[in-house]
PDB file of C-alpha atoms and ligand atoms in Angstrom:
ATOM      1  CA  GLN A   1       0.123   0.235   0.404  1.00  0.00           C
ATOM      2  CA  ALA A   2       1.463   3.242  -1.689  1.00  0.00           C
ATOM      3  CA  LYS A   3       0.502   5.824   1.468  1.00  0.00           C
ATOM      4  CA  ALA A   4       1.674   3.317   4.111  1.00  0.00           C
ATOM      5  CA  ALA A   5       4.900   3.823   2.601  1.00  0.00           C
ATOM      6  CA  GLY A   6       5.478   7.313   4.184  1.00  0.00           C
ATOM      7  CA  GLY A   7       5.459  10.513   2.515  1.00  0.00           C
ATOM      8  CA  ASN A   8       9.553  11.052   1.470  1.00  0.00           C
ATOM      9  CA  SER A   9       9.666   7.121   0.192  1.00  0.00           C
ATOM     10  CA  LEU A  10       7.298   8.163  -2.326  1.00  0.00           C
ATOM     11  CA  ARG A  11       7.173   9.963  -5.435  1.00  0.00           C
ATOM     12  CA  PHE A  12       5.887  13.802  -5.698  1.00  0.00           C
ATOM     13  CA  PHE A  13       5.254  15.162  -9.248  1.00  0.00           C
ATOM     14  CA  ASN A  14       7.780  18.352  -9.162  1.00  0.00           C
ATOM     15  CA  MET A  15       6.856  21.283 -10.840  1.00  0.00           C
ATOM     16  CA  ASP A  16       9.984  22.902 -12.584  1.00  0.00           C
ATOM     17  CA  MET A  17      10.818  26.104 -15.274  1.00  0.00           C
ATOM     18  CA  GLN A  18       9.512  23.986 -17.619  1.00  0.00           C
ATOM     19  CA  THR A  19       6.251  23.414 -16.607  1.00  0.00           C
ATOM     20  CA  SER A  20       4.150  25.520 -18.972  1.00  0.00           C
ATOM     21  CA  VAL A  21       1.936  28.744 -17.827  1.00  0.00           C
ATOM     22  CA  LEU A  22      -1.186  25.752 -18.342  1.00  0.00           C
ATOM     23  CA  GLU A  23      -0.079  23.390 -16.210  1.00  0.00           C
ATOM     24  CA  ARG A  24       0.118  25.460 -13.733  1.00  0.00           C
ATOM     25  CA  ALA A  25      -2.882  26.931 -14.166  1.00  0.00           C
ATOM     26  CA  LYS A  26      -4.461  23.285 -14.422  1.00  0.00           C
ATOM     27  CA  LEU A  27      -3.170  22.628 -11.479  1.00  0.00           C
ATOM     28  CA  GLU A  28      -4.436  25.547  -9.572  1.00  0.00           C
ATOM     29  CA  GLY A  29      -7.797  24.492 -11.022  1.00  0.00           C
ATOM     30  CA  ASP A  30      -7.246  21.413  -9.824  1.00  0.00           C
ATOM     31  CA  LEU A  31      -5.971  22.774  -5.923  1.00  0.00           C
ATOM     32  CA  HIS A  32      -9.769  24.636  -5.730  1.00  0.00           C
ATOM     33  CA  GLN A  33     -11.543  21.162  -5.585  1.00  0.00           C
ATOM     34  CA  ALA A  34      -8.695  18.795  -3.738  1.00  0.00           C
ATOM     35  CA  LEU A  35     -10.117  20.262   0.481  1.00  0.00           C
ATOM     36  CA  GLU A  36     -13.375  18.815  -0.796  1.00  0.00           C
ATOM     37  CA  ARG A  37     -12.722  16.132  -2.569  1.00  0.00           C
ATOM     38  CA  ASN A  38     -10.395  14.677  -0.076  1.00  0.00           C
ATOM     39  CA  GLU A  39      -7.096  14.640  -1.895  1.00  0.00           C
ATOM     40  CA  LEU A  40      -5.138  16.129   1.071  1.00  0.00           C
ATOM     41  CA  SER A  41      -3.628  14.534   4.064  1.00  0.00           C
ATOM     42  CA  LEU A  42      -1.552  14.936   6.503  1.00  0.00           C
ATOM     43  CA  HIS A  43       1.355  13.163   7.465  1.00  0.00           C
ATOM     44  CA  TYR A  44       3.535  13.181  11.052  1.00  0.00           C
ATOM     45  CA  GLN A  45       7.665  13.102  11.402  1.00  0.00           C
ATOM     46  CA  VAL A  46       8.686  11.976  14.454  1.00  0.00           C
ATOM     47  CA  GLN A  47      11.191  15.062  16.020  1.00  0.00           C
ATOM     48  CA  VAL A  48      13.265  12.907  19.221  1.00  0.00           C
ATOM     49  CA  ASN A  49      15.591  14.288  21.755  1.00  0.00           C
ATOM     50  CA  HIS A  50      19.036  12.338  22.166  1.00  0.00           C
ATOM     51  CA  GLN A  51      17.697   9.756  23.617  1.00  0.00           C
ATOM     52  CA  GLY A  52      15.776   9.061  20.367  1.00  0.00           C
ATOM     53  CA  VAL A  53      12.710   9.312  22.669  1.00  0.00           C
ATOM     54  CA  THR A  54      10.274  11.058  20.569  1.00  0.00           C
ATOM     55  CA  THR A  55       9.124  14.432  22.490  1.00  0.00           C
ATOM     56  CA  GLY A  56       6.935  15.403  18.901  1.00  0.00           C
ATOM     57  CA  VAL A  57       6.324  15.204  16.077  1.00  0.00           C
ATOM     58  CA  GLU A  58       5.760  17.984  12.660  1.00  0.00           C
ATOM     59  CA  ALA A  59       2.757  18.296  10.736  1.00  0.00           C
ATOM     60  CA  LEU A  60       3.640  17.649   7.006  1.00  0.00           C
ATOM     61  CA  LEU A  61       0.827  18.339   4.128  1.00  0.00           C
ATOM     62  CA  ARG A  62       0.074  15.608   1.627  1.00  0.00           C
ATOM     63  CA  TRP A  63      -1.263  16.357  -1.601  1.00  0.00           C
ATOM     64  CA  TYR A  64      -2.569  12.629  -3.993  1.00  0.00           C
ATOM     65  CA  HIS A  65      -3.752  13.752  -7.168  1.00  0.00           C
ATOM     66  CA  PRO A  66      -6.107  11.542  -9.031  1.00  0.00           C
ATOM     67  CA  GLN A  67      -3.936  11.626 -12.566  1.00  0.00           C
ATOM     68  CA  ARG A  68      -0.578  12.697 -10.967  1.00  0.00           C
ATOM     69  CA  GLY A  69      -0.407  11.328  -7.695  1.00  0.00           C
ATOM     70  CA  TRP A  70       1.979  13.201  -5.140  1.00  0.00           C
ATOM     71  CA  VAL A  71       2.454  16.826  -5.702  1.00  0.00           C
ATOM     72  CA  SER A  72       5.707  18.331  -3.606  1.00  0.00           C
ATOM     73  CA  PRO A  73       4.761  21.097  -1.314  1.00  0.00           C
ATOM     74  CA  ALA A  74       7.316  22.582  -2.476  1.00  0.00           C
ATOM     75  CA  THR A  75       5.288  22.943  -5.443  1.00  0.00           C
ATOM     76  CA  PHE A  76       1.754  23.387  -4.552  1.00  0.00           C
ATOM     77  CA  ILE A  77       2.300  25.262  -1.345  1.00  0.00           C
ATOM     78  CA  PRO A  78       3.392  28.793  -3.423  1.00  0.00           C
ATOM     79  CA  LEU A  79       0.731  28.413  -5.421  1.00  0.00           C
ATOM     80  CA  ALA A  80      -1.738  28.032  -2.719  1.00  0.00           C
ATOM     81  CA  GLU A  81       0.090  31.460  -1.260  1.00  0.00           C
ATOM     82  CA  GLU A  82       0.121  33.325  -4.612  1.00  0.00           C
ATOM     83  CA  ASN A  83      -4.073  32.411  -4.981  1.00  0.00           C
ATOM     84  CA  GLY A  84      -5.342  32.351  -0.761  1.00  0.00           C
ATOM     85  CA  LEU A  85      -6.134  28.919  -0.848  1.00  0.00           C
ATOM     86  CA  ILE A  86      -3.322  28.841   1.986  1.00  0.00           C
ATOM     87  CA  LEU A  87      -6.033  29.954   3.678  1.00  0.00           C
ATOM     88  CA  PRO A  88      -8.929  27.050   3.969  1.00  0.00           C
ATOM     89  CA  ILE A  89      -5.983  24.978   3.276  1.00  0.00           C
ATOM     90  CA  GLY A  90      -4.044  26.275   6.736  1.00  0.00           C
ATOM     91  CA  HIS A  91      -7.102  26.591   8.532  1.00  0.00           C
ATOM     92  CA  TRP A  92      -7.953  22.676   7.789  1.00  0.00           C
ATOM     93  CA  VAL A  93      -4.393  21.805   9.042  1.00  0.00           C
ATOM     94  CA  LEU A  94      -4.388  23.607  12.308  1.00  0.00           C
ATOM     95  CA  LYS A  95      -7.866  21.843  12.567  1.00  0.00           C
ATOM     96  CA  LEU A  96      -6.614  18.669  12.408  1.00  0.00           C
ATOM     97  CA  ALA A  97      -3.719  19.337  14.514  1.00  0.00           C
ATOM     98  CA  CYS A  98      -5.454  20.284  17.369  1.00  0.00           C
ATOM     99  CA  GLU A  99      -8.124  17.967  17.030  1.00  0.00           C
ATOM    100  CA  GLN A 100      -5.066  14.939  16.903  1.00  0.00           C
ATOM    101  CA  LEU A 101      -3.324  16.605  20.212  1.00  0.00           C
ATOM    102  CA  ALA A 102      -6.794  16.766  21.794  1.00  0.00           C
ATOM    103  CA  LYS A 103      -6.974  13.056  21.370  1.00  0.00           C
ATOM    104  CA  TRP A 104      -3.517  12.454  22.058  1.00  0.00           C
ATOM    105  CA  ALA A 105      -3.827  14.569  25.719  1.00  0.00           C
ATOM    106  CA  GLN A 106      -6.743  12.240  26.952  1.00  0.00           C
ATOM    107  CA  GLN A 107      -3.556   9.215  26.615  1.00  0.00           C
ATOM    108  CA  PRO A 108      -0.778   9.510  29.125  1.00  0.00           C
ATOM    109  CA  ALA A 109       1.318   7.775  27.233  1.00  0.00           C
ATOM    110  CA  TYR A 110       0.634  10.466  24.915  1.00  0.00           C
ATOM    111  CA  ALA A 111      -0.367  13.633  26.535  1.00  0.00           C
ATOM    112  CA  ALA A 112       3.083  15.335  26.639  1.00  0.00           C
ATOM    113  CA  LEU A 113       3.770  15.263  22.671  1.00  0.00           C
ATOM    114  CA  THR A 114       4.082  18.503  20.512  1.00  0.00           C
ATOM    115  CA  ILE A 115       2.600  19.350  17.066  1.00  0.00           C
ATOM    116  CA  SER A 116       5.043  22.177  14.941  1.00  0.00           C
ATOM    117  CA  VAL A 117       2.497  23.160  12.268  1.00  0.00           C
ATOM    118  CA  ASN A 118       3.883  24.758   9.287  1.00  0.00           C
ATOM    119  CA  VAL A 119       2.382  28.802   9.221  1.00  0.00           C
ATOM    120  CA  SER A 120       2.299  30.422   5.660  1.00  0.00           C
ATOM    121  CA  SER A 121       3.775  34.478   6.089  1.00  0.00           C
ATOM    122  CA  VAL A 122       0.537  35.023   4.401  1.00  0.00           C
ATOM    123  CA  GLN A 123      -1.848  33.318   6.891  1.00  0.00           C
ATOM    124  CA  PHE A 124      -0.536  34.314   9.775  1.00  0.00           C
ATOM    125  CA  GLN A 125      -0.450  37.775   8.637  1.00  0.00           C
ATOM    126  CA  GLN A 126      -4.181  37.237   7.461  1.00  0.00           C
ATOM    127  CA  PRO A 127      -6.346  39.718  10.141  1.00  0.00           C
ATOM    128  CA  GLY A 128      -8.390  36.795  11.671  1.00  0.00           C
ATOM    129  CA  PHE A 129      -5.330  34.326  12.156  1.00  0.00           C
ATOM    130  CA  ILE A 130      -5.333  34.965  15.926  1.00  0.00           C
ATOM    131  CA  ARG A 131      -8.790  34.778  16.329  1.00  0.00           C
ATOM    132  CA  ASP A 132      -9.339  31.840  14.476  1.00  0.00           C
ATOM    133  CA  VAL A 133      -5.997  29.779  16.719  1.00  0.00           C
ATOM    134  CA  GLU A 134      -7.970  30.524  19.297  1.00  0.00           C
ATOM    135  CA  SER A 135     -11.298  29.221  18.557  1.00  0.00           C
ATOM    136  CA  LEU A 136      -9.809  26.502  16.960  1.00  0.00           C
ATOM    137  CA  LEU A 137      -8.102  25.909  19.980  1.00  0.00           C
ATOM    138  CA  ALA A 138     -11.491  26.438  22.193  1.00  0.00           C
ATOM    139  CA  GLN A 139     -13.471  24.036  20.001  1.00  0.00           C
ATOM    140  CA  THR A 140     -10.936  20.911  20.092  1.00  0.00           C
ATOM    141  CA  GLN A 141      -9.596  21.151  23.557  1.00  0.00           C
ATOM    142  CA  ALA A 142      -6.206  20.949  22.509  1.00  0.00           C
ATOM    143  CA  PRO A 143      -3.924  22.241  24.974  1.00  0.00           C
ATOM    144  CA  PRO A 144      -2.508  25.114  23.378  1.00  0.00           C
ATOM    145  CA  SER A 145       1.101  24.487  25.195  1.00  0.00           C
ATOM    146  CA  ARG A 146       1.658  21.599  22.956  1.00  0.00           C
ATOM    147  CA  LEU A 147       1.154  23.774  19.967  1.00  0.00           C
ATOM    148  CA  VAL A 148       4.219  24.571  17.575  1.00  0.00           C
ATOM    149  CA  LEU A 149       3.673  27.411  15.284  1.00  0.00           C
ATOM    150  CA  GLU A 150       6.531  27.528  12.390  1.00  0.00           C
ATOM    151  CA  VAL A 151       7.287  30.928  11.105  1.00  0.00           C
ATOM    152  CA  THR A 152      10.446  31.154   8.191  1.00  0.00           C
ATOM    153  CA  GLU A 153      12.350  34.198   8.299  1.00  0.00           C
ATOM    154  CA  SER A 154      10.458  36.233   5.248  1.00  0.00           C
ATOM    155  CA  LEU A 155       7.890  36.388   8.015  1.00  0.00           C
ATOM    156  CA  LEU A 156       9.315  38.465   9.839  1.00  0.00           C
ATOM    157  CA  MET A 157      11.195  40.616   7.588  1.00  0.00           C
ATOM    158  CA  SER A 158       7.832  41.631   6.183  1.00  0.00           C
ATOM    159  CA  GLU A 159       6.322  43.794   9.083  1.00  0.00           C
ATOM    160  CA  PRO A 160       7.990  42.984  12.244  1.00  0.00           C
ATOM    161  CA  THR A 161       6.321  44.859  14.971  1.00  0.00           C
ATOM    162  CA  ARG A 162       2.828  43.036  14.240  1.00  0.00           C
ATOM    163  CA  VAL A 163       4.392  40.288  13.794  1.00  0.00           C
ATOM    164  CA  ARG A 164       5.715  40.392  16.846  1.00  0.00           C
ATOM    165  CA  SER A 165       2.253  41.403  18.277  1.00  0.00           C
ATOM    166  CA  THR A 166       0.767  38.722  17.331  1.00  0.00           C
ATOM    167  CA  MET A 167       3.639  36.329  18.571  1.00  0.00           C
ATOM    168  CA  LEU A 168       3.182  37.909  22.040  1.00  0.00           C
ATOM    169  CA  LYS A 169      -1.050  37.356  21.476  1.00  0.00           C
ATOM    170  CA  LEU A 170      -0.724  33.390  20.543  1.00  0.00           C
ATOM    171  CA  ARG A 171       2.149  32.881  22.939  1.00  0.00           C
ATOM    172  CA  SER A 172      -0.093  34.391  25.924  1.00  0.00           C
ATOM    173  CA  GLN A 173      -2.203  30.934  25.618  1.00  0.00           C
ATOM    174  CA  GLY A 174       0.841  29.274  25.607  1.00  0.00           C
ATOM    175  CA  ILE A 175       1.690  28.247  21.718  1.00  0.00           C
ATOM    176  CA  ARG A 176       5.234  27.830  21.059  1.00  0.00           C
ATOM    177  CA  PHE A 177       6.530  29.241  18.151  1.00  0.00           C
ATOM    178  CA  ALA A 178       9.577  27.909  15.943  1.00  0.00           C
ATOM    179  CA  LEU A 179      11.731  29.770  13.627  1.00  0.00           C
ATOM    180  CA  ASP A 180      11.615  27.065  10.201  1.00  0.00           C
ATOM    181  CA  ASP A 181      14.464  26.423   7.601  1.00  0.00           C
ATOM    182  CA  PHE A 182      16.818  29.486   9.636  1.00  0.00           C
ATOM    183  CA  GLY A 183      20.563  30.314   7.447  1.00  0.00           C
ATOM    184  CA  THR A 184      18.387  29.924   3.973  1.00  0.00           C
ATOM    185  CA  GLY A 185      16.648  33.356   4.351  1.00  0.00           C
ATOM    186  CA  TYR A 186      17.930  36.847   4.989  1.00  0.00           C
ATOM    187  CA  SER A 187      17.831  36.260   8.339  1.00  0.00           C
ATOM    188  CA  SER A 188      18.678  39.249  10.394  1.00  0.00           C
ATOM    189  CA  LEU A 189      19.829  38.520  13.911  1.00  0.00           C
ATOM    190  CA  SER A 190      18.097  41.289  15.307  1.00  0.00           C
ATOM    191  CA  TYR A 191      15.063  39.404  15.030  1.00  0.00           C
ATOM    192  CA  LEU A 192      16.135  36.577  16.969  1.00  0.00           C
ATOM    193  CA  LYS A 193      16.526  39.193  19.928  1.00  0.00           C
ATOM    194  CA  ARG A 194      13.114  40.887  19.030  1.00  0.00           C
ATOM    195  CA  LEU A 195      10.620  38.123  18.315  1.00  0.00           C
ATOM    196  CA  PRO A 196       9.055  35.556  20.931  1.00  0.00           C
ATOM    197  CA  LEU A 197      10.622  32.477  19.352  1.00  0.00           C
ATOM    198  CA  ASP A 198      11.833  28.889  21.510  1.00  0.00           C
ATOM    199  CA  GLU A 199      12.680  27.248  18.623  1.00  0.00           C
ATOM    200  CA  LEU A 200      15.028  27.260  16.003  1.00  0.00           C
ATOM    201  CA  LYS A 201      15.455  24.735  13.141  1.00  0.00           C
ATOM    202  CA  ILE A 202      18.271  24.558  11.412  1.00  0.00           C
ATOM    203  CA  ASP A 203      18.054  23.775   7.690  1.00  0.00           C
ATOM    204  CA  GLN A 204      18.589  20.425   6.417  1.00  0.00           C
ATOM    205  CA  SER A 205      20.806  21.792   4.004  1.00  0.00           C
ATOM    206  CA  PHE A 206      23.519  22.768   6.494  1.00  0.00           C
ATOM    207  CA  ILE A 207      22.973  18.983   7.948  1.00  0.00           C
ATOM    208  CA  ARG A 208      23.452  17.286   4.370  1.00  0.00           C
ATOM    209  CA  GLU A 209      26.924  17.410   4.116  1.00  0.00           C
ATOM    210  CA  LEU A 210      27.906  18.425   7.701  1.00  0.00           C
ATOM    211  CA  LEU A 211      30.412  15.629   8.629  1.00  0.00           C
ATOM    212  CA  THR A 212      32.609  16.584   4.884  1.00  0.00           C
ATOM    213  CA  ASP A 213      32.056  20.693   4.001  1.00  0.00           C
ATOM    214  CA  LYS A 214      34.190  22.700   6.799  1.00  0.00           C
ATOM    215  CA  THR A 215      31.655  25.135   6.359  1.00  0.00           C
ATOM    216  CA  ASP A 216      28.518  23.689   6.242  1.00  0.00           C
ATOM    217  CA  ALA A 217      29.868  22.068  10.371  1.00  0.00           C
ATOM    218  CA  ALA A 218      31.129  25.687  11.293  1.00  0.00           C
ATOM    219  CA  ILE A 219      27.721  27.498  10.742  1.00  0.00           C
ATOM    220  CA  VAL A 220      25.949  24.761  12.535  1.00  0.00           C
ATOM    221  CA  ASP A 221      28.447  24.793  14.772  1.00  0.00           C
ATOM    222  CA  THR A 222      28.178  28.967  15.972  1.00  0.00           C
ATOM    223  CA  THR A 223      24.118  28.774  15.068  1.00  0.00           C
ATOM    224  CA  ILE A 224      23.942  25.626  17.496  1.00  0.00           C
ATOM    225  CA  LEU A 225      25.948  28.418  20.410  1.00  0.00           C
ATOM    226  CA  LEU A 226      23.745  31.305  19.081  1.00  0.00           C
ATOM    227  CA  ALA A 227      20.455  29.225  20.342  1.00  0.00           C
ATOM    228  CA  VAL A 228      21.520  27.675  23.181  1.00  0.00           C
ATOM    229  CA  SER A 229      23.325  31.368  24.655  1.00  0.00           C
ATOM    230  CA  LEU A 230      19.178  33.149  23.434  1.00  0.00           C
ATOM    231  CA  GLY A 231      18.122  30.591  25.149  1.00  0.00           C
ATOM    232  CA  LEU A 232      16.340  29.027  22.091  1.00  0.00           C
ATOM    233  CA  THR A 233      15.803  24.862  21.791  1.00  0.00           C
ATOM    234  CA  VAL A 234      17.421  23.960  18.766  1.00  0.00           C
ATOM    235  CA  VAL A 235      16.206  21.070  16.030  1.00  0.00           C
ATOM    236  CA  ALA A 236      18.204  19.936  14.039  1.00  0.00           C
ATOM    237  CA  GLU A 237      16.920  19.298  10.626  1.00  0.00           C
ATOM    238  CA  GLY A 238      17.336  16.340   7.712  1.00  0.00           C
ATOM    239  CA  VAL A 239      19.495  13.870   9.894  1.00  0.00           C
ATOM    240  CA  GLU A 240      19.711  10.866   7.350  1.00  0.00           C
ATOM    241  CA  LYS A 241      23.182   9.481   9.333  1.00  0.00           C
ATOM    242  CA  LYS A 242      23.955   8.416  12.793  1.00  0.00           C
ATOM    243  CA  GLU A 243      27.318  10.270  12.029  1.00  0.00           C
ATOM    244  CA  GLN A 244      25.639  13.392  11.738  1.00  0.00           C
ATOM    245  CA  PHE A 245      23.601  12.629  15.460  1.00  0.00           C
ATOM    246  CA  ASP A 246      26.358  12.305  17.078  1.00  0.00           C
ATOM    247  CA  TRP A 247      28.212  14.971  15.810  1.00  0.00           C
ATOM    248  CA  LEU A 248      25.138  17.059  16.555  1.00  0.00           C
ATOM    249  CA  LYS A 249      25.108  16.054  19.673  1.00  0.00           C
ATOM    250  CA  GLY A 250      28.890  16.168  20.668  1.00  0.00           C
ATOM    251  CA  HIS A 251      27.924  20.107  19.827  1.00  0.00           C
ATOM    252  CA  GLY A 252      24.995  20.250  21.952  1.00  0.00           C
ATOM    253  CA  CYS A 253      22.174  20.180  19.805  1.00  0.00           C
ATOM    254  CA  TYR A 254      19.606  17.867  21.609  1.00  0.00           C
ATOM    255  CA  ARG A 255      16.191  17.850  19.215  1.00  0.00           C
ATOM    256  CA  TYR A 256      16.462  16.083  15.802  1.00  0.00           C
ATOM    257  CA  GLN A 257      13.867  15.214  12.524  1.00  0.00           C
ATOM    258  CA  GLY A 258      15.139  13.304   9.464  1.00  0.00           C
ATOM    259  CA  TYR A 259      14.906   9.863   7.976  1.00  0.00           C
ATOM    260  CA  LEU A 260      17.135   7.970  10.508  1.00  0.00           C
ATOM    261  CA  PHE A 261      14.440   8.259  13.155  1.00  0.00           C
ATOM    262  CA  GLY A 262      11.056   8.273  11.059  1.00  0.00           C
ATOM    263  CA  ARG A 263       9.878   9.479   6.932  1.00  0.00           C
ATOM    264  CA  PRO A 264       6.650  11.353   7.344  1.00  0.00           C
ATOM    265  CA  THR A 265       4.000   8.701   8.130  1.00  0.00           C
ATOM    266  CA  PRO A 266      -0.356   8.473   8.421  1.00  0.00           C
ATOM    267  CA  ILE A 267      -1.067   9.122  11.431  1.00  0.00           C
ATOM    268  CA  GLU A 268      -2.940   5.643  11.888  1.00  0.00           C
ATOM    269  CA  TYR A 269       1.218   3.856  11.353  1.00  0.00           C
ATOM    270  CA  LEU A 270       2.840   6.659  13.256  1.00  0.00           C
ATOM    271  CA  PHE A 271       4.103   4.721  16.425  1.00  0.00           C
ATOM    272  CA  GLU A 272       3.968   1.241  14.812  1.00  0.00           C
ATOM    273  CA  THR A 273       6.407   1.661  12.143  1.00  0.00           C
ATOM    274  CA  TYR A 274       8.946   2.151  14.198  1.00  0.00           C
TER     275      TYR A 274
HETATM  276  P1  C2E B 301       9.620  21.963   6.394  1.00  0.00           P
HETATM  277  O1  C2E B 301       9.154  22.745   7.119  1.00  0.00           O
HETATM  278  O2  C2E B 301      11.134  22.064   6.572  1.00  0.00           O
HETATM  279  O3  C2E B 301       9.488  20.445   6.471  1.00  0.00           O
HETATM  280  C1  C2E B 301      10.925  19.370   6.393  1.00  0.00           C
HETATM  281  C2  C2E B 301      10.527  18.605   5.113  1.00  0.00           C
HETATM  282  O4  C2E B 301      11.803  18.264   5.995  1.00  0.00           O
HETATM  283  C3  C2E B 301       9.553  18.078   4.542  1.00  0.00           C
HETATM  284  O5  C2E B 301       9.861  17.710   3.164  1.00  0.00           O
HETATM  285  C4  C2E B 301       9.993  16.606   5.091  1.00  0.00           C
HETATM  286  O6  C2E B 301       9.054  15.654   4.461  1.00  0.00           O
HETATM  287  C5  C2E B 301      11.902  16.460   4.427  1.00  0.00           C
HETATM  288  N1  C2E B 301      12.506  15.705   5.420  1.00  0.00           N
HETATM  289  C6  C2E B 301      12.545  15.144   7.125  1.00  0.00           C
HETATM  290  N2  C2E B 301      13.225  14.785   6.945  1.00  0.00           N
HETATM  291  C7  C2E B 301      14.279  14.194   6.105  1.00  0.00           C
HETATM  292  C8  C2E B 301      15.401  13.882   5.899  1.00  0.00           C
HETATM  293  O7  C2E B 301      15.837  13.437   6.970  1.00  0.00           O
HETATM  294  N3  C2E B 301      15.908  14.269   4.257  1.00  0.00           N
HETATM  295  C9  C2E B 301      15.538  14.833   3.129  1.00  0.00           C
HETATM  296  N4  C2E B 301      16.069  14.938   1.833  1.00  0.00           N
HETATM  297  N5  C2E B 301      14.236  15.507   3.872  1.00  0.00           N
HETATM  298  C10 C2E B 301      13.997  15.616   5.100  1.00  0.00           C
HETATM  299  P2  C2E B 301       7.949  18.463   3.085  1.00  0.00           P
HETATM  300  O8  C2E B 301       7.042  17.428   3.567  1.00  0.00           O
HETATM  301  O9  C2E B 301       8.032  17.992   1.028  1.00  0.00           O
HETATM  302  O10 C2E B 301       7.244  19.675   2.813  1.00  0.00           O
HETATM  303  C11 C2E B 301       8.349  20.438   2.098  1.00  0.00           C
HETATM  304  C12 C2E B 301       7.644  22.191   3.122  1.00  0.00           C
HETATM  305  O11 C2E B 301       6.702  22.340   2.399  1.00  0.00           O
HETATM  306  C13 C2E B 301       7.697  22.387   3.800  1.00  0.00           C
HETATM  307  O12 C2E B 301       9.141  22.285   4.667  1.00  0.00           O
HETATM  308  C14 C2E B 301       7.130  23.481   4.802  1.00  0.00           C
HETATM  309  O13 C2E B 301       7.821  24.444   4.250  1.00  0.00           O
HETATM  310  C15 C2E B 301       5.744  23.117   3.369  1.00  0.00           C
HETATM  311  N6  C2E B 301       4.965  22.742   4.293  1.00  0.00           N
HETATM  312  C16 C2E B 301       4.712  21.559   4.319  1.00  0.00           C
HETATM  313  N7  C2E B 301       3.609  21.508   4.808  1.00  0.00           N
HETATM  314  C17 C2E B 301       2.973  22.023   5.211  1.00  0.00           C
HETATM  315  C18 C2E B 301       1.671  23.047   5.667  1.00  0.00           C
HETATM  316  O14 C2E B 301       0.745  22.271   6.479  1.00  0.00           O
HETATM  317  N8  C2E B 301       1.656  24.426   6.103  1.00  0.00           N
HETATM  318  C19 C2E B 301       3.107  24.732   4.907  1.00  0.00           C
HETATM  319  N9  C2E B 301       2.125  26.443   4.865  1.00  0.00           N
HETATM  320  N10 C2E B 301       3.896  24.242   4.462  1.00  0.00           N
HETATM  321  C20 C2E B 301       4.169  23.177   4.474  1.00  0.00           C
HETATM  322 MG1   MG B 302       8.799  23.051   8.808  1.00  0.00          MG
HETATM  323 MG1   MG B 303      12.665  23.255   7.212  1.00  0.00          MG
HETATM  324 MG1   MG B 304       9.950  24.990   4.661  1.00  0.00          MG
END
């Protein structure tokens, strides 16, 4: 069964420079119907600590297109951001994540797990975002302290004062914030100082050749030191090899996500497969 194999072992349909305008328009049209037709789903990837114990999961969106098969979020999220569909889609993702958190809250073995949800800048900056998150938490009875919202550096650039105030309001409810893909955007270190972040995720592009590329190793090492001295939890993304895990642990990074620990997986197989 294809689905049980998990997200990233599947071959994704990807859109490249060659893709025609017509193709793009067709895909965009299909995306309009994807939600209603139940073609979207959420997979979850575990995050573990230095002892290999699962501390939480990241929710990752999946689209199974009836003709094309799996379409990569790297392809359809930017489309959804352009045409505004990211709002209903993002709402749906948050709702599912909150429902899952509420279920876990009832089970002692899972109650401490967090769910990290990727929030697009477009979604974060819509006027009703705070209300939307608050009403979903109230409706589902999900514990806010188990919800982590992942934002990217692009958001922080746009309107730092407003972004900061939105983050503070949500944070006062117990929600936590992670800065995703750290080091890939136009980051200014002053944002790190000014914004109420809890977690910093080192992008997988720096982890990939960590063991052979001295520059990557220096960047990762420095990022860990920076995060730790700012009191942030630092999470390494894209950890695939035991040697990368050992290096990171030896350099003071104690949270990890990557194929070494588990691929993005439908919820029903999440804790069965490993
Ligand atoms: P991200 O948030 O940085 O998510 C991590 C990506 O790395 C995921 O790709 C995951 O499958 C992949 N990954 C995890 N471990 C490994 C590993 O060991 N090796 C390698 N090579 N890759 C690994 P995915 O699922 O294709 O998602 C791509 C991006 O799409 C995400 O990057 C995120 O920016 C965006 N995305 C996914 N779901 C959502 C969503 O619900 N809302 C929004 N706004 N964006 C989403
Ligand atoms: Mg993420
Ligand atoms: Mg990332
Ligand atoms: Mg990303």
